[in-house]
Tab-separated table of C-alpha atoms in Angstrom:
chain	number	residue	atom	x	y	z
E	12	UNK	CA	19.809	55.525	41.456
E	13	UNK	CA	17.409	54.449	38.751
E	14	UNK	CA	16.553	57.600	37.890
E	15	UNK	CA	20.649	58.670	37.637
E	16	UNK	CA	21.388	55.799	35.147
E	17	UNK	CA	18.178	56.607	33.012
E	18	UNK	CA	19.867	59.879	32.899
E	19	UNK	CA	23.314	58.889	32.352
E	20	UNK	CA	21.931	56.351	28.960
E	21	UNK	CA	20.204	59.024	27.512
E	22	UNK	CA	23.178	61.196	27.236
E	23	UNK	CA	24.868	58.562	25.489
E	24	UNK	CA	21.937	57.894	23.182
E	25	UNK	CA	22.072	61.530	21.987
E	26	UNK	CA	26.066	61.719	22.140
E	27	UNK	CA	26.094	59.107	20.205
E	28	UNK	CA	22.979	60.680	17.395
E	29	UNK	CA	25.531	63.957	16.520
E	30	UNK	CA	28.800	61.636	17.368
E	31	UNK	CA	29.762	62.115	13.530
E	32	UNK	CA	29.408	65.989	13.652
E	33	UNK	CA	31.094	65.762	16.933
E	34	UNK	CA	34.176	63.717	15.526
E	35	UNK	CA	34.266	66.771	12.855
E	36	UNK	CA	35.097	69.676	15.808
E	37	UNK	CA	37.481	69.990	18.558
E	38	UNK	CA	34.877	68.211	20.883
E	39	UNK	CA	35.504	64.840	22.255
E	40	UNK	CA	34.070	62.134	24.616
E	41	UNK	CA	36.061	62.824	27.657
E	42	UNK	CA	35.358	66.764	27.218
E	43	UNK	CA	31.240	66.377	27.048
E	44	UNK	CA	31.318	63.313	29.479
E	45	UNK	CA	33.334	65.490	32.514
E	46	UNK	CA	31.101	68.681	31.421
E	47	UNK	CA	27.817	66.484	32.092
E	48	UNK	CA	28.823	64.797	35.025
E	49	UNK	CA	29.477	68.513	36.267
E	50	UNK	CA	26.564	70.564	35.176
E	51	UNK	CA	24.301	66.602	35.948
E	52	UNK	CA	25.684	67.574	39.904
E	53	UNK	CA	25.888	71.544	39.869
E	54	UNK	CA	22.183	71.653	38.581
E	55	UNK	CA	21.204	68.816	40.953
E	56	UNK	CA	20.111	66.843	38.190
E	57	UNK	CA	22.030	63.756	39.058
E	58	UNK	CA	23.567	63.057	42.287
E	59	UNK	CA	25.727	60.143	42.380
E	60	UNK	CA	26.297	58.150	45.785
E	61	UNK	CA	29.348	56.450	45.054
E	62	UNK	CA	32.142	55.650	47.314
E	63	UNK	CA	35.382	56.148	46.510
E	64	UNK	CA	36.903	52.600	46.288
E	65	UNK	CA	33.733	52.326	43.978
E	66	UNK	CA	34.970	55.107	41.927
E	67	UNK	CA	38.581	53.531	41.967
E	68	UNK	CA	37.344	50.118	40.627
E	69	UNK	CA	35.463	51.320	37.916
E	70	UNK	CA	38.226	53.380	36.658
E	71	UNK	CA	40.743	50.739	36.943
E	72	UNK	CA	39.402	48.283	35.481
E	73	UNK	CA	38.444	50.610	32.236
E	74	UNK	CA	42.164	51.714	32.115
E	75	UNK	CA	42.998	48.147	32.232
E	76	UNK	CA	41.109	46.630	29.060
E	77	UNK	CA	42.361	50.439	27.195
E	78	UNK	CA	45.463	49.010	27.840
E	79	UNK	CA	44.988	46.081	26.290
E	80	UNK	CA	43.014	46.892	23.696
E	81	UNK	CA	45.720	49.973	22.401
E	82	UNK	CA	48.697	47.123	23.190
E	83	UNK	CA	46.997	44.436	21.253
E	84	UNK	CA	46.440	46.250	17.807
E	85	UNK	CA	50.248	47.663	17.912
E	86	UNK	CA	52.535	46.354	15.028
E	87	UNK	CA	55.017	44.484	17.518
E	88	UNK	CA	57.468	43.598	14.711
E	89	UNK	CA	57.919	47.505	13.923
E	90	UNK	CA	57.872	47.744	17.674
E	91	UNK	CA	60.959	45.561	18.229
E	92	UNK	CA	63.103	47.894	15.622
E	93	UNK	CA	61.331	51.570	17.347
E	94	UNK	CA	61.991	51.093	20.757
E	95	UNK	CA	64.399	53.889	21.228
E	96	UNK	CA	61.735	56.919	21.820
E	97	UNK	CA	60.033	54.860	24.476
E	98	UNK	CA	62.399	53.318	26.324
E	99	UNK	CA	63.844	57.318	26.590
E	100	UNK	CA	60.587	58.409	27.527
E	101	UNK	CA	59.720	55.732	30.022
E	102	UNK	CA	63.357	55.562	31.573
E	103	UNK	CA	64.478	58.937	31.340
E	104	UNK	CA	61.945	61.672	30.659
E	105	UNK	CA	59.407	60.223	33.902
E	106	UNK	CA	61.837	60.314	36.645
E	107	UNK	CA	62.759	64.332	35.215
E	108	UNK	CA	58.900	64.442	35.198
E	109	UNK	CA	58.654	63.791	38.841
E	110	UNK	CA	61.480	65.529	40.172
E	111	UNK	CA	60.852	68.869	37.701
E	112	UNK	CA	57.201	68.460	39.183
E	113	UNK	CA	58.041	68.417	42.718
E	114	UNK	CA	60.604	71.191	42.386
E	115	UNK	CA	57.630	73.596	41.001
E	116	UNK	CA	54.653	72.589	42.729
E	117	UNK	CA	56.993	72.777	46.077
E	118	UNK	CA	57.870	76.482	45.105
E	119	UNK	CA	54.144	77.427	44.099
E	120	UNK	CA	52.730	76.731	47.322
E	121	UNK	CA	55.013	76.896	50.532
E	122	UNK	CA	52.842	74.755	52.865
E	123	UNK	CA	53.727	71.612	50.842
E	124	UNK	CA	56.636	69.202	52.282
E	125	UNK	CA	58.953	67.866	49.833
E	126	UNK	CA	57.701	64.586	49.666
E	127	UNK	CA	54.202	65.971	49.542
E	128	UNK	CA	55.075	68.143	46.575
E	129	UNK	CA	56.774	64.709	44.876
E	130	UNK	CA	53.710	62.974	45.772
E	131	UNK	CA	51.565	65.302	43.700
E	132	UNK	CA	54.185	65.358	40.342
E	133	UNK	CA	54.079	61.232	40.774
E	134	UNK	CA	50.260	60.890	40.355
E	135	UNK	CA	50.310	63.605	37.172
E	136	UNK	CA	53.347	62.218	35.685
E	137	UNK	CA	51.495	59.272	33.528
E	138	UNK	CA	50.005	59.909	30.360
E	139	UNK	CA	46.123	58.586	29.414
E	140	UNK	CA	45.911	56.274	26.766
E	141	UNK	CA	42.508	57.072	26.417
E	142	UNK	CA	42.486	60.972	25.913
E	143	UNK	CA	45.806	60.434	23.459
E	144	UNK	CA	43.606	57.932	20.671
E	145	UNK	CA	43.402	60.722	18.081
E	146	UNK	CA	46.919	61.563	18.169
E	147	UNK	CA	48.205	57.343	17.642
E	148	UNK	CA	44.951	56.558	15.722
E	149	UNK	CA	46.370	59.122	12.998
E	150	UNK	CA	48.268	57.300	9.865
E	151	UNK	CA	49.989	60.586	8.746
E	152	UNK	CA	52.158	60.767	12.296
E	153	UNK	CA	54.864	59.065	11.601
E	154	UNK	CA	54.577	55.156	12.666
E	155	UNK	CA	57.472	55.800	15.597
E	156	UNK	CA	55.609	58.630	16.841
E	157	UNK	CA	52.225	56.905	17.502
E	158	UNK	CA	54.383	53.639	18.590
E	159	UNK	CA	56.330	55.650	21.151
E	160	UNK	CA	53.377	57.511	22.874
E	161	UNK	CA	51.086	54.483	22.943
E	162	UNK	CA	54.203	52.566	24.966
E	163	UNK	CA	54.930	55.281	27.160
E	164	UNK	CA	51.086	55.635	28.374
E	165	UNK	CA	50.740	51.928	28.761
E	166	UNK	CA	53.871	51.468	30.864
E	167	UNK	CA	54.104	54.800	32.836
E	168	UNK	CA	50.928	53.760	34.484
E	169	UNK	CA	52.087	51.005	36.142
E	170	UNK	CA	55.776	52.562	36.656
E	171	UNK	CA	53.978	55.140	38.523
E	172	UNK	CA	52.291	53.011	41.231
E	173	UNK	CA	55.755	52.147	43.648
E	174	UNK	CA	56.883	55.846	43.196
E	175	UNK	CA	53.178	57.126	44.412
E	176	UNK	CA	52.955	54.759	47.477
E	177	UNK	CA	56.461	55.671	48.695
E	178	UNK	CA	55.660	59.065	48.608
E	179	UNK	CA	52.760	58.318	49.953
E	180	UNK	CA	54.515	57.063	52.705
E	181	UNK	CA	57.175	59.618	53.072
E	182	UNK	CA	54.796	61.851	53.573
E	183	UNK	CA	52.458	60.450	55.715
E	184	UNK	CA	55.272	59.673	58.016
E	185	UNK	CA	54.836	55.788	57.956
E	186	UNK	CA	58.177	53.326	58.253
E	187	UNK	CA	59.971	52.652	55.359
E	188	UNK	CA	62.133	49.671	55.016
E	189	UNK	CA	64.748	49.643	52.167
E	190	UNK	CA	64.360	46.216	51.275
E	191	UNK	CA	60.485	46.105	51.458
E	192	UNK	CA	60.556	48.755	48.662
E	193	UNK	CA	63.093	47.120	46.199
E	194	UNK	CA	60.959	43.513	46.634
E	195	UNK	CA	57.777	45.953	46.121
E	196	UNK	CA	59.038	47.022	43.140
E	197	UNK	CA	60.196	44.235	41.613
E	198	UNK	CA	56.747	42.107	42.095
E	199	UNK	CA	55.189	45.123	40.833
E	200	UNK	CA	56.949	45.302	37.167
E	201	UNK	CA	58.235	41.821	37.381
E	202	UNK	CA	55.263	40.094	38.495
E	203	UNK	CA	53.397	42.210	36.179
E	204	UNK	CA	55.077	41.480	33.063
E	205	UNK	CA	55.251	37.721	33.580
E	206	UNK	CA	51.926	37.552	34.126
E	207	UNK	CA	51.096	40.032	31.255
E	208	UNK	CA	52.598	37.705	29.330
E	209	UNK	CA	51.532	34.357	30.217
E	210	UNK	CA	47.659	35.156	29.785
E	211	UNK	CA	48.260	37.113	26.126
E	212	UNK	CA	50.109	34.264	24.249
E	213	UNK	CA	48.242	31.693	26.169
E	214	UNK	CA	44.686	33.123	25.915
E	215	UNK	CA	45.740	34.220	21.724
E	216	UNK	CA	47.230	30.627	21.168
E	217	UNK	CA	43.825	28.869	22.399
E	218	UNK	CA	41.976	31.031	20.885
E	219	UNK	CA	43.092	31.235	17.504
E	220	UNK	CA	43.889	26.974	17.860
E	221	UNK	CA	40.144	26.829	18.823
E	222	UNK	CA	38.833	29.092	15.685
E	223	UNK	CA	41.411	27.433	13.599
E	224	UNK	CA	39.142	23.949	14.363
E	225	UNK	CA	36.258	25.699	14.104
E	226	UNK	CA	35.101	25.370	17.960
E	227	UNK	CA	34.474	29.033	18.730
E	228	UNK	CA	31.934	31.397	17.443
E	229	UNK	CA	32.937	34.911	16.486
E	230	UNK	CA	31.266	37.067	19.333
E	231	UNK	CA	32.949	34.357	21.952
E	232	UNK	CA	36.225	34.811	20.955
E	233	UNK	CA	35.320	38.445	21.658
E	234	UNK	CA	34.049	37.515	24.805
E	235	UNK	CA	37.245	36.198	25.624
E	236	UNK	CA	39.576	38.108	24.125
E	237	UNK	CA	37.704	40.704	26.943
E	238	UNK	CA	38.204	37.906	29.604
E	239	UNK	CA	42.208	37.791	28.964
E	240	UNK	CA	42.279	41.468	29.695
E	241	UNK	CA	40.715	41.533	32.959
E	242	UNK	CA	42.170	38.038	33.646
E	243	UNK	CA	45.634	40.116	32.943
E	244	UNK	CA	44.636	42.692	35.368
E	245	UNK	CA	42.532	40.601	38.071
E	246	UNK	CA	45.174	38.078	38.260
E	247	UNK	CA	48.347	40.184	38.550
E	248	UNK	CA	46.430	42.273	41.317
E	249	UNK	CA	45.537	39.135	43.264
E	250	UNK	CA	49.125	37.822	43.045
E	251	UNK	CA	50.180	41.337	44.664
E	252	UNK	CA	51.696	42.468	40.918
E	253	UNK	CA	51.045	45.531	38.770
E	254	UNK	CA	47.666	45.177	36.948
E	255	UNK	CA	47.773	47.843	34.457
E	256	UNK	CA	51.373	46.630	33.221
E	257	UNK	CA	50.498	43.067	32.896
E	258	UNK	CA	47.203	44.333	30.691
E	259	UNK	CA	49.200	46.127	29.092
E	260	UNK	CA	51.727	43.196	28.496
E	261	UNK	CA	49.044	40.941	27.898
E	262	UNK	CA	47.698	42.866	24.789
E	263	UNK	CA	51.281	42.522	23.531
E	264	UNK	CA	51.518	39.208	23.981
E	265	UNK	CA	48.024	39.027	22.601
E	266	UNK	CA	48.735	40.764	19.290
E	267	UNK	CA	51.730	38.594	18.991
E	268	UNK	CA	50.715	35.060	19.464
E	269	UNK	CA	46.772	35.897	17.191
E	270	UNK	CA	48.478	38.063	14.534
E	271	UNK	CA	47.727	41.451	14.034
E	272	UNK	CA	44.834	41.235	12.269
E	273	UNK	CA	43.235	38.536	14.185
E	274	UNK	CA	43.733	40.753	17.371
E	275	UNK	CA	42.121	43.571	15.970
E	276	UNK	CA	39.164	40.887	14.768
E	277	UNK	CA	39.408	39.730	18.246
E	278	UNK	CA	39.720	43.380	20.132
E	279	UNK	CA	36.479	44.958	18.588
E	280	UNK	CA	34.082	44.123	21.501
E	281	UNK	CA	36.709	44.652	23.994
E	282	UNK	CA	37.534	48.252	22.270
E	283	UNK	CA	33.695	48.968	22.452
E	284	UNK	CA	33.322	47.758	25.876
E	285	UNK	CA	36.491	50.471	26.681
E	286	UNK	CA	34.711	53.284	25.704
E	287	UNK	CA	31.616	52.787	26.931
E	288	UNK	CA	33.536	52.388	30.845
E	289	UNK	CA	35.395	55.094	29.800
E	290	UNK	CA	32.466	57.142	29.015
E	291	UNK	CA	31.572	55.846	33.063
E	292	UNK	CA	34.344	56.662	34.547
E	293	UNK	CA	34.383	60.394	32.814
E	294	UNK	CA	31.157	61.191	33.727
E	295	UNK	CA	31.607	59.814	37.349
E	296	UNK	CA	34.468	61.952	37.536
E	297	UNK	CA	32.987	65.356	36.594
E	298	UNK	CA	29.929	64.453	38.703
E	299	UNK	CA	31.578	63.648	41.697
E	300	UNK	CA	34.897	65.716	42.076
E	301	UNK	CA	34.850	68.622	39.960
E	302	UNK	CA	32.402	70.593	41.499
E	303	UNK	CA	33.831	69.967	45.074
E	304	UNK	CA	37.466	70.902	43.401
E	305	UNK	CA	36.153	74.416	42.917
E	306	UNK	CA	35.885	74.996	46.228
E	307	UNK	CA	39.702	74.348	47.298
E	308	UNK	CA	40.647	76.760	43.818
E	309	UNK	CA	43.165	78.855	43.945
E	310	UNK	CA	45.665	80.664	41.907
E	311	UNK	CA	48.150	78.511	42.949
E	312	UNK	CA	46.435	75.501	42.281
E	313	UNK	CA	45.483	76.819	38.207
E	314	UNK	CA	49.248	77.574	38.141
E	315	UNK	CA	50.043	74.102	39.399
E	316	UNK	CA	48.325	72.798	36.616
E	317	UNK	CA	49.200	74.689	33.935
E	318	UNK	CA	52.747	73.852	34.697
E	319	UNK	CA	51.649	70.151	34.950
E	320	UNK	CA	50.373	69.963	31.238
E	321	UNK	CA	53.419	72.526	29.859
E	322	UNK	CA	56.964	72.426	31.218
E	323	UNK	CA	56.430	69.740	33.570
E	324	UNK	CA	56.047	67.372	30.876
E	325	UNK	CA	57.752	69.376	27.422
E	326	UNK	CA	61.470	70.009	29.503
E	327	UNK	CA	61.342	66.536	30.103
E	328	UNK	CA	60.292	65.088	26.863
E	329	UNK	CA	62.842	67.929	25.113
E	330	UNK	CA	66.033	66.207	27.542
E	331	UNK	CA	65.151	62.813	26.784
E	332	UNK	CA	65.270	63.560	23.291
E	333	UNK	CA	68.606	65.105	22.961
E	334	UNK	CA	70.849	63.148	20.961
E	335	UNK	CA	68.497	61.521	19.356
E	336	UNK	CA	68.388	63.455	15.837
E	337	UNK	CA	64.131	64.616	16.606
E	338	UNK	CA	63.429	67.766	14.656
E	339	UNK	CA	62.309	70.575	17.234
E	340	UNK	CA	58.690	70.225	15.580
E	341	UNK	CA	58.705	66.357	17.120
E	342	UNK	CA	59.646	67.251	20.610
E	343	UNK	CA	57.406	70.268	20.938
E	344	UNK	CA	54.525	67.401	19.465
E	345	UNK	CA	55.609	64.808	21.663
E	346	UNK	CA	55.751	66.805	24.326
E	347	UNK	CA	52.152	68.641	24.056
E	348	UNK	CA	50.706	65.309	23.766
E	349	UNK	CA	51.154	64.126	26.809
E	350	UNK	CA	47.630	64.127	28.713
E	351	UNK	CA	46.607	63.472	31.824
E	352	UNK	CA	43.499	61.451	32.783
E	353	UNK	CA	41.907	58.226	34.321
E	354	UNK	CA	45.282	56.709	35.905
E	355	UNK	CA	46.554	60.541	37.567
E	356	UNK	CA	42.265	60.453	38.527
E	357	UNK	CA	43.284	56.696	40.176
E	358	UNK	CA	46.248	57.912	41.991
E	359	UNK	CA	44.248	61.025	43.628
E	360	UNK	CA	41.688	59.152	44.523
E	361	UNK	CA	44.030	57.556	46.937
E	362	UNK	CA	44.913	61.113	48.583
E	363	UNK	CA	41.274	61.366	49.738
E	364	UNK	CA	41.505	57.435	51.850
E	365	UNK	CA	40.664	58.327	55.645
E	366	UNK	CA	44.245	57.041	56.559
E	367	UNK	CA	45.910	59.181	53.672
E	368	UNK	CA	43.967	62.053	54.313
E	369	UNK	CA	45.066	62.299	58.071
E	370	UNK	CA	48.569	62.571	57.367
E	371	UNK	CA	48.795	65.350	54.959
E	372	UNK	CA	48.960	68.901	55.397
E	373	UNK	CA	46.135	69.544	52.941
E	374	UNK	CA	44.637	66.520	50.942
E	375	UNK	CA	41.617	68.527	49.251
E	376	UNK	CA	44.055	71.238	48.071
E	377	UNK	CA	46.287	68.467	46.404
E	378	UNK	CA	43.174	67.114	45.190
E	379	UNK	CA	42.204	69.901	43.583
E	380	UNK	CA	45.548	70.302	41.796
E	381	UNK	CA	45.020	66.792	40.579
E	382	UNK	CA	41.765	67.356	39.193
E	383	UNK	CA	42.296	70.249	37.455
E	384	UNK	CA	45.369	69.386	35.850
E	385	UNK	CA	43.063	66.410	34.473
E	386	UNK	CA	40.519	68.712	33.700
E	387	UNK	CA	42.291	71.215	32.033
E	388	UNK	CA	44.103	68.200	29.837
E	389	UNK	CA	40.512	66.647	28.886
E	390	UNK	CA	39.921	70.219	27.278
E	391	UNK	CA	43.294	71.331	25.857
E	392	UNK	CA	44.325	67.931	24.814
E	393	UNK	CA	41.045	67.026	23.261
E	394	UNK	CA	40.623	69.932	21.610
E	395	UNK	CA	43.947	69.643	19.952
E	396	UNK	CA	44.706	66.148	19.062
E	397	UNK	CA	43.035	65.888	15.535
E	398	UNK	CA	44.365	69.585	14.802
E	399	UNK	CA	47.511	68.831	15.927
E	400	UNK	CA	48.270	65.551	14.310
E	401	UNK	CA	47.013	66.944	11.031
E	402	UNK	CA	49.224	69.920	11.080
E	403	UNK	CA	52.555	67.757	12.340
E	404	UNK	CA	51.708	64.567	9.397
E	405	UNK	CA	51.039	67.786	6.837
E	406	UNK	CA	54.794	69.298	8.062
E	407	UNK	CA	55.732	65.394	7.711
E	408	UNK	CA	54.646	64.499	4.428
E	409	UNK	CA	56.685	67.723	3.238
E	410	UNK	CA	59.829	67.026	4.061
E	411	UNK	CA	61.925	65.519	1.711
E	412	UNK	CA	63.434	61.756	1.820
E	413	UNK	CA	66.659	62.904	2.762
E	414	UNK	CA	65.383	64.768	6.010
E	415	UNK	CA	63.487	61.844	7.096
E	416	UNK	CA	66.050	59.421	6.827
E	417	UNK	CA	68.085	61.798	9.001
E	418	UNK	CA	65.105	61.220	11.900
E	419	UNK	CA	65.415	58.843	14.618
E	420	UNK	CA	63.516	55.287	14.607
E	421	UNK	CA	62.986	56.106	11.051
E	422	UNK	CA	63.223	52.431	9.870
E	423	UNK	CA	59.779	51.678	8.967
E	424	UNK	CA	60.000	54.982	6.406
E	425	UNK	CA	62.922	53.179	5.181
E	426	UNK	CA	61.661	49.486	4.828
E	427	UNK	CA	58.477	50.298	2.460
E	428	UNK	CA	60.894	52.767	0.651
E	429	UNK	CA	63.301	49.463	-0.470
E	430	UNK	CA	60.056	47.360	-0.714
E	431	UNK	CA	59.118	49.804	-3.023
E	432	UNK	CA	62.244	49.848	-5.037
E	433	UNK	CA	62.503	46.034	-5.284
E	434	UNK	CA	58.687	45.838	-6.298
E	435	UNK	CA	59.255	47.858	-9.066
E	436	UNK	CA	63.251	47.028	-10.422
E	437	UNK	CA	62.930	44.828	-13.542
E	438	UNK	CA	62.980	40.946	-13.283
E	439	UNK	CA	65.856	39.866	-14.221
């Protein structure tokens, strides 16, 4: 094991030697992480001995403090006036997710029940904060646009988790009681968001009281502002509530009660510390489940996830839309970016659990679908985002004032265009 990690640090030493150049190409973290955790175990190189709840920990709790950190540097006051895009995305474009997902995946291969095939579209329907950062870090997207994807992939996470255990046990065959499932769901988002909640604007509020007398050194209130986010998550798990909604929740809360630029202050260890467990929990991945996916490959699977990254997601994203005034350019770009990583790795993980396992009709096939849908995103998606974004801010920037007032959620455009105006009419 000794000899693994040595391995593992050096590979982040020299990643991060050429990270500049890197940042320059269509090459990202996730992409060389998953590649050397692949080649590290086809080569023999390094062989991980991790079990899978050890996996599953690792990766939540990295998804978790993302979460946070992506939630806690959001402009919540533009947030209150652009919630249109992700409340259509969250509430109407996931559930067509699932059930689009389910409908193809059950066609493509035959051997898959219903709820099986549903099972599989519920773990790839949430997006990955993580492999999307290029795509909201980017000022020339418009502010709505960035907004509306970093919502959807902090919420759908935790939307995800009562539609993946009831499919889980529809298709395992297990009892399902009506009203079990409707309390389930509501300590799940409920819970979750009151507990999100409570430790951001309590945990911001002490903090920034505390620096405001002068009690707390700089890399402490870092430490903490780290501590609220797994508090966030730890907490809400413990109290049987949704841990990647209330981190998300928390950093919300967080960003609101510090200010924003006290959060980001605040969020830079906690950022840092994100990266580096997502750099883990890539390279874990590729090591221990991509090489064993190859084996259960098949044409059907590839097609599976092809669909999974394309029309699965874009038909969705394009009907949730409608009405809303988006050019065709923003749905096709909303709906591209849409990848799939460490929560749809979290949900599969669960497929593989002895009990799981037993009670479907092939868990290493649906495996494989799952891991090469995340697989194939990691590559596609990363080697798009910076491309992309600069290519949809450039078609942006061009269009004139009157087009972009005509856009939905456009009000931020609007604001600095009359703060402008007033800034520079004479003083009367």
């Amino acid at each position: 094991m000794e000899a693994d990690i040595a391995v593992i640090a050096a590979m982040v030493i020299a990643f991060a030697l050429v990270s500049r150049r890197v940042a320059s190409m269509p090459l990202t973290m996730p992409m060389v992480f998953v590649a050397a955790g692949a080649l590290t175990d086809w080569f023999g190189v390094v062989e991980l001995a991790v079990e899978t709840e050890g996996v599953a920990v690792l990766g939540e709790i990295t998804l978790a403090i993302i979460l946070f950190g992506d939630a806690a540097r959001m402009d919540v006051r533009s947030l209150e006036r652009q919630v249109g895009l992700p409340a259509r995305l969250l509430l109407m474009g996931l559930p067509l997710t699932v059930m689009l997902g389910a409908v193809l995946f059950a066609l493509l291969i035959p051997g898959l029940s219903g709820w099986e095939a549903a099972l599989v579209a519920a773990i790839l329907s949430p997006t990955d904060a993580a492999l999307g950062q290029a795509v909201v870090e980017d000022r020339s997207v418009p502010k709505w646009v960035r907004q509306g994807l970093n919502v959807e992939s902090g919420l759908n996470d935790g939307l995800a988790v009562p539609a993946v255990l009831l499919f889980i046990a529809l298709a395992t065959g297990e009892e399902t009681d009506p009203g079990f499932w409707g309390r389930f769901i509501l300590e799940q988002i409920g819970l979750g968001v009151v507990i999100g909640v409570a430790c951001g604007l309590i945990g911001g509020a002490l903090l920034v009281r505390a620096h405001r007398h002068g009690l707390v050194q700089g890399i402490y209130a870092q430490l903490a502002t780290l501590s609220i986010a797994v508090l966030a998550f730890a907490g809400s798990e413990v109290a049987g509530a949704n841990g990647f909604i209330a981190a998300f929740t928390a950093g919300l809360a967080f960003g609101a009660a510090t200010g924003r630029e006290k959060a980001e202050e605040y969020d830079e260890y906690t950022e840092d510390t994100g990266r580096l467990l997502a750099i883990a929990s890539f390279f874990v991945f590729g090591n221990l489940f991509v090489v064993e996916a190859v084996g259960d490959t098949t044409v059907a699977v590839v097609a599976c996830a092809v669909l999974a990254l394309t029309v699965m997601r874009m038909a969705p994203v394009a009907v949730a839309m409608t009405g809303m005034g988006a050019a065709p350019q923003t749905k096709l770009f909303i709906g591209w970016f849409g990848p799939r990583g460490l929560a749809s790795m979290l949900f599969g993980l669960q497929l593989l659990e002895e009990g799981v396992a037993e009670g479907l009709s092939d868990a290493d096939e649906l495996f494989a679908i799952i891991a090469w849908t995340v697989v194939a995103s990691v590559v596609a998606h990363g080697a798009t985002a910076t491309w992309g974004a600069r290519k949809y801010g450039e078609w942006y920037a061009a269009m004139s004032d009157h087009e972009r007032d005509a856009m939905p959620e456009s009000s931020d455009v609007r604001d600095r265009r009359v703060r402008w105006s007033l800034h520079r009419a004479p003083k009367v």
